[in-house]
Coordinates of C-alpha atoms in Angstrom, one line a residue:
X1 CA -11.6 5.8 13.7
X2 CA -8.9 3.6 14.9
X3 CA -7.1 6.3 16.8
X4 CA -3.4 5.2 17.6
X5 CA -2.1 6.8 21.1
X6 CA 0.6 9.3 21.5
X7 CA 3.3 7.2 22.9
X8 CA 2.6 4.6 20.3
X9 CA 2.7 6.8 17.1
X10 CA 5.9 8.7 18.3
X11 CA 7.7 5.0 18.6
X12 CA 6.1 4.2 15.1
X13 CA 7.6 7.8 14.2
X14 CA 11.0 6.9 15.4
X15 CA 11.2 3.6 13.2
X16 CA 9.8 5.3 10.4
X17 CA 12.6 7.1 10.4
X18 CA 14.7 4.8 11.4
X19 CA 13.9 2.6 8.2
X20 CA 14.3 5.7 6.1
X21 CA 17.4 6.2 6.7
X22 CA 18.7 2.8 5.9
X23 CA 16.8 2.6 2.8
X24 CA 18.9 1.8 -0.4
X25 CA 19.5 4.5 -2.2
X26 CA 18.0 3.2 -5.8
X27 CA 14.9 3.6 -3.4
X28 CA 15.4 6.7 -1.8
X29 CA 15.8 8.5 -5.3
X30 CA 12.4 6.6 -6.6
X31 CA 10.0 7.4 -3.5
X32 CA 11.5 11.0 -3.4
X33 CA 10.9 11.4 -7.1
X34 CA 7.7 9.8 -7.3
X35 CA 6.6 12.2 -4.0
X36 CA 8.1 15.5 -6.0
X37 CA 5.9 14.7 -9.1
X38 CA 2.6 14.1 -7.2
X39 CA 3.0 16.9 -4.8
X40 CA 3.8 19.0 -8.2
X41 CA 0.7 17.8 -9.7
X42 CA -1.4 18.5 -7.0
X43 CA 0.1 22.2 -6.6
X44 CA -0.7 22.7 -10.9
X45 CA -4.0 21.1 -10.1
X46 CA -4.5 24.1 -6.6
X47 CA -3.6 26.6 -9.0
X48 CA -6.1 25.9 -12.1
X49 CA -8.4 25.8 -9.6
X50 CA -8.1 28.7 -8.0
X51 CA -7.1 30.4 -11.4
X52 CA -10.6 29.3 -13.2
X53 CA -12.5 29.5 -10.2
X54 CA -11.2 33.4 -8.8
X55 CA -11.6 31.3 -5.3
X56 CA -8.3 30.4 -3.7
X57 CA -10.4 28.7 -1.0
X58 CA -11.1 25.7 -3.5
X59 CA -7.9 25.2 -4.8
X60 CA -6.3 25.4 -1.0
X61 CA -9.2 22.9 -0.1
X62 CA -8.1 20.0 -3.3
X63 CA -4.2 20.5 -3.0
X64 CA -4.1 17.5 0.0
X65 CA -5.4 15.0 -2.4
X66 CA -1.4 14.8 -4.1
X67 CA -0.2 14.6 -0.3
X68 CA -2.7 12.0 1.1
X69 CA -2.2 10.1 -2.1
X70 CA 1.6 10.1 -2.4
X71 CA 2.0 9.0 1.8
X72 CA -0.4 6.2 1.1
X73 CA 1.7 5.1 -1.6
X74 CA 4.8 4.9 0.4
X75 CA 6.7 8.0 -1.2
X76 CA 8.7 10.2 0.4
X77 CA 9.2 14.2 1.0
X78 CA 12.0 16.6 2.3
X79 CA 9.9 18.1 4.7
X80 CA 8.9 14.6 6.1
X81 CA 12.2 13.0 6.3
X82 CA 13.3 16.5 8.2
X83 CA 10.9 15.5 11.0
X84 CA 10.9 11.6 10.9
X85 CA 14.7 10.9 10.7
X86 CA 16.9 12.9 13.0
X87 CA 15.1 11.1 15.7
X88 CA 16.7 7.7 14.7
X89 CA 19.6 9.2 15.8
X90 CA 18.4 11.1 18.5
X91 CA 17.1 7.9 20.1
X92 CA 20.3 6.0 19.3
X93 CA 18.8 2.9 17.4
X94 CA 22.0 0.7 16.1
X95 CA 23.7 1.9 13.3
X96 CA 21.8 5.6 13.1
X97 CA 24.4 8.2 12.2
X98 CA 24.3 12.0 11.3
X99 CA 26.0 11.6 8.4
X100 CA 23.4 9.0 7.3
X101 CA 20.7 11.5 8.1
X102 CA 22.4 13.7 6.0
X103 CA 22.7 11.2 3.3
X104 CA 19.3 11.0 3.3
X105 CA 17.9 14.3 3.1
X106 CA 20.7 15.0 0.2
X107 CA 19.0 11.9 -1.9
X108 CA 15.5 13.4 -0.8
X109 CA 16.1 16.7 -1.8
X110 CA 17.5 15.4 -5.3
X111 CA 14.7 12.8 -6.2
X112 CA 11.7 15.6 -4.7
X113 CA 13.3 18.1 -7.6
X114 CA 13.9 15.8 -10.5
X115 CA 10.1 15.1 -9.8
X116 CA 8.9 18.9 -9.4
X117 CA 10.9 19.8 -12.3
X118 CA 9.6 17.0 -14.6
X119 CA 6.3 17.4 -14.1
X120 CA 7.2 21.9 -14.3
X121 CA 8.5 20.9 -18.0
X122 CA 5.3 18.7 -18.6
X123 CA 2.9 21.1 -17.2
X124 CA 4.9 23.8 -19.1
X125 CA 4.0 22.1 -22.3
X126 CA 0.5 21.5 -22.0
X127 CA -0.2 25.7 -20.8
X128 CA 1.7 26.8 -24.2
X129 CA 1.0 24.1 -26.7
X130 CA 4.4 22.6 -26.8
X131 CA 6.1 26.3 -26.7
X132 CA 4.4 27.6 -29.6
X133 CA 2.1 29.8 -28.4
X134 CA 2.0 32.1 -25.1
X135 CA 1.2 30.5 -21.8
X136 CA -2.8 30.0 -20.8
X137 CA -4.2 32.1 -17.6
X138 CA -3.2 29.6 -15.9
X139 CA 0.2 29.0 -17.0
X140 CA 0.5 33.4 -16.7
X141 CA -0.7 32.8 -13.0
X142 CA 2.4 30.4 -11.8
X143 CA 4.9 32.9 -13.3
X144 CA 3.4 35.5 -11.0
X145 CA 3.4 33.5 -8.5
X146 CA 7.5 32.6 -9.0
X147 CA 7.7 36.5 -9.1
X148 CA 5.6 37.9 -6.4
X149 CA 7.9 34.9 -4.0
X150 CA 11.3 35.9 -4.9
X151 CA 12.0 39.6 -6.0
X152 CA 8.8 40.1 -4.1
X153 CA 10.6 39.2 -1.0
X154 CA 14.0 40.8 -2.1
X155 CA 12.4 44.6 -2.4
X156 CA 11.7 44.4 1.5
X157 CA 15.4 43.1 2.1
X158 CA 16.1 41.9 5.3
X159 CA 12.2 41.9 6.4
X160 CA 11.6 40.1 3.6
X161 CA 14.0 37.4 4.1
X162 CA 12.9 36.8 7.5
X163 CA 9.2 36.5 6.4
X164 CA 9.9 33.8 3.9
X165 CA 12.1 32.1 6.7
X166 CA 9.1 32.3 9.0
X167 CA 6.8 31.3 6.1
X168 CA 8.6 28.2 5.6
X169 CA 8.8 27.7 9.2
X170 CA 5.1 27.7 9.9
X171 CA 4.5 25.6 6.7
X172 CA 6.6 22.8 8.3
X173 CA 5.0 22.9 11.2
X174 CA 1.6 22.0 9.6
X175 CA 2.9 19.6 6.6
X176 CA 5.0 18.1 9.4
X177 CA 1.6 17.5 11.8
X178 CA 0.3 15.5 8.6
X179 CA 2.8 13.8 7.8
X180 CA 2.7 12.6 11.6
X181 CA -1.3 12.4 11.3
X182 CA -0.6 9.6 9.0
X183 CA 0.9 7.7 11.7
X184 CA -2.5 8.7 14.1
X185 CA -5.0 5.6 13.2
X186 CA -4.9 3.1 10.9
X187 CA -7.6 2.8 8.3
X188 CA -7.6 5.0 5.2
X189 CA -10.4 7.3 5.7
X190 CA -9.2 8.3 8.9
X191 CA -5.3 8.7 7.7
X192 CA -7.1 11.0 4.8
X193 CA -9.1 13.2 7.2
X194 CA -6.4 14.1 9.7
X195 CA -3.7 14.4 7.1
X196 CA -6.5 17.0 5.0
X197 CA -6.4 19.7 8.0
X198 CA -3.3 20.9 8.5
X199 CA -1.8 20.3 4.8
X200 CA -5.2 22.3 3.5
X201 CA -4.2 25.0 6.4
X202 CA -0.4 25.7 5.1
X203 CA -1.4 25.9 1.4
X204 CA -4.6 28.8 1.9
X205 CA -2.6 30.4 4.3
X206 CA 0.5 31.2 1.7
X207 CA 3.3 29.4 3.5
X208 CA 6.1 28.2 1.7
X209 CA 6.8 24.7 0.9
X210 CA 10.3 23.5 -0.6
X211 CA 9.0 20.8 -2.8
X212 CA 6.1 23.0 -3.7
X213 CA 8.5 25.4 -4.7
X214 CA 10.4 23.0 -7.3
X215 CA 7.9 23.3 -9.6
X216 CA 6.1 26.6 -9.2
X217 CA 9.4 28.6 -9.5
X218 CA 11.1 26.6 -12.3
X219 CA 7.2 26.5 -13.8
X220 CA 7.9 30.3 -13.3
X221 CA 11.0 30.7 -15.5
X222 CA 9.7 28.2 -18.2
X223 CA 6.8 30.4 -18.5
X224 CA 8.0 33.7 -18.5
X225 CA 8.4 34.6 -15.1
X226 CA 10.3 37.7 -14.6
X227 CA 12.6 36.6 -12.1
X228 CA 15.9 34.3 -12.3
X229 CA 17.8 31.1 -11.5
X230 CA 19.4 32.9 -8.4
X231 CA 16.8 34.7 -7.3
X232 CA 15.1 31.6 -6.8
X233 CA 17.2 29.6 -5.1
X234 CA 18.4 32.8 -2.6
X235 CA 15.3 34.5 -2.2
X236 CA 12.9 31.8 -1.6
X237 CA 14.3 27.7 -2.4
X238 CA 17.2 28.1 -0.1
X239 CA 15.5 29.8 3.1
X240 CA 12.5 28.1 2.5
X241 CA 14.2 25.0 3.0
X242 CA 16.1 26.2 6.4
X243 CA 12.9 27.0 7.7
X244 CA 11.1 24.0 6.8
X245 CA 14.2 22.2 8.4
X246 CA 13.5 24.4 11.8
X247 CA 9.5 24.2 11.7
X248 CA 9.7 20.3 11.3
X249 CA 12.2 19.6 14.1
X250 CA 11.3 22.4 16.9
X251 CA 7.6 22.4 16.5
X252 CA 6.6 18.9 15.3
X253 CA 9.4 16.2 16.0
X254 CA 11.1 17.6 19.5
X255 CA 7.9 18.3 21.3
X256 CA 6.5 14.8 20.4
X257 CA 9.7 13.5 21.1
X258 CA 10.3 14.8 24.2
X259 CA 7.2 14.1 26.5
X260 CA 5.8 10.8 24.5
X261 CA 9.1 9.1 24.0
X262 CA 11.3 10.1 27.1
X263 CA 8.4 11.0 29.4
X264 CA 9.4 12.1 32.5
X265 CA 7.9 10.9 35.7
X266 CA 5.3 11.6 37.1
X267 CA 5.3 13.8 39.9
X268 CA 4.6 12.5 43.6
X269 CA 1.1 12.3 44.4
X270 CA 0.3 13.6 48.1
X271 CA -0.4 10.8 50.7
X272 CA -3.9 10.7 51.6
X273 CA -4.9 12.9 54.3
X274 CA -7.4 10.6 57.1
X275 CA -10.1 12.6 58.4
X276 CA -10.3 13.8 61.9
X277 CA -11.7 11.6 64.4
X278 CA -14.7 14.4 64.9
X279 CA -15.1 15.0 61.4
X280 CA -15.8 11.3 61.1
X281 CA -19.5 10.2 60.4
X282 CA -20.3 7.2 62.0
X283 CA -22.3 3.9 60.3
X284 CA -26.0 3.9 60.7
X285 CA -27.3 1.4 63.3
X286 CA -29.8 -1.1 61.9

């Protein structure tokens, strides 16, 4: 493996972001789409897995394979450009604004959901025969799903609303790790092995994903999901993407940030002490 150290990744990091946020915005719109459909695909292809299957292990285990694939393509999610971006600012390269960084993630957010919800209407198709017939199992499992993550959350009220906050917290903090893991070595196999581990850890684990969640939840409502439009978007897409905001920067981008790109110092090392005179041994003679 071709491991890349610390204080070179982060730098790489930085100008990742950096070049994101100058990207053109015909661009923006096609990478984000293009990483909103794959992730989508992979999420369908998790849940017919797990759905056929009964074992949610295997489906948690395949869903990477959209994530690896759509990063080695060059494509682009919200949850990356959370991390990767601010810090183009942050570490004041020429021209890097807030409001640019803003620009972004608005053009990221609106490419990764035209994708989810493109392939949602495509996927919604294929589970009911064009609309003519009642969804498959599996097309029955992803309304559940929409329902058990949004009025599921609102019958526990506040409690509930900080869980899916903290959900989508944590979930950053591990998509966040891969999307940095790509940035770790430089060969393929290696990228796809350190980007696997913590994307296959948020998805068994239940965390919530924003892009994920643009095209399980509309998915959800195409299929029959007995939930609605606002019920989405308040009890799960809107905090889900606060916390996936807060897990990327705090736990991911600021830590890295902090003691591989403005390392401090290091501290004073003591002077050597000389031995006593007494405790001295002398040379052997001869």
């Amino acid at each position: 493996m071709s491991y890349v150290m610390p204080q070179d990744f982060v730098s790489q990091m930085i100008a990742t972001g950096e070049k994101k946020l100058f990207m053109s915005t015909r661009d923006t719109l096609i990478r984000s789409f293009m990483g909103g459909a794959i992730l989508a695909l992979a999420a369908a292809m998790a849940v017919t897995i797990s759905t056929n299957t009964g074992n949610p292990l295997l489906g948690a285990a395949f869903f990477p394979i959209g994530f690896i694939m759509l990063y080695l393509m060059g494509f682009d999610l919200l949850t990356g450009v959370f991390t990767l971006v601010p810090f183009a600012v942050i570490a004041r390269r020429p021209g890097a604004t807030w409001a640019g960084m803003w620009r972004n993630w608005g053009l990221v957010f609106c490419g990764n959901f035209a994708g989810a919800f493109t392939v949602a209407v495509l996927m919604a198709i294929t589970f009911t025969y064009g609309f003519s017939v009642a969804p498959n199992e599996v097309g029955q499992a992803i309304g559940h799903i929409g329902e058990g993550r949004t009025v599921g959350y609102a019958d526990h009220g506040a409690a509930g609303m900080l869980t899916l906050f903290v959900r989508g917290v944590l979930c950053n903090w591990m998509v966040s790790t891969g999307v940095v893991a790509f940035l770790m070595s430089k060969d393929t196999i290696s990228k796809a092995v350190v980007m696997w581990m913590p994307v296959f850890l948020f998805f068994y684990m239940g965390f919530e994903h924003s892009v994920v969640n643009m095209f399980l939840f509309p998915s959800g409502l195409l299929l029959g999901g007995d939930f609605t439009v606002m019920d989405y978007l308040m009890w799960n897409e809107l905090p889900t993407v606060l916390g996936n905001l807060v897990g990327g920067l705090t736990f991911v981008g600021l830590p890295l940030y902090l003691t591989h790109y403005r390392t401090r110092p290091e501290r004073r090392r003591p002077a050597p002490v000389e031995p006593a005179a007494d405790d001295r041994v002398a040379a052997p003679v001869g």
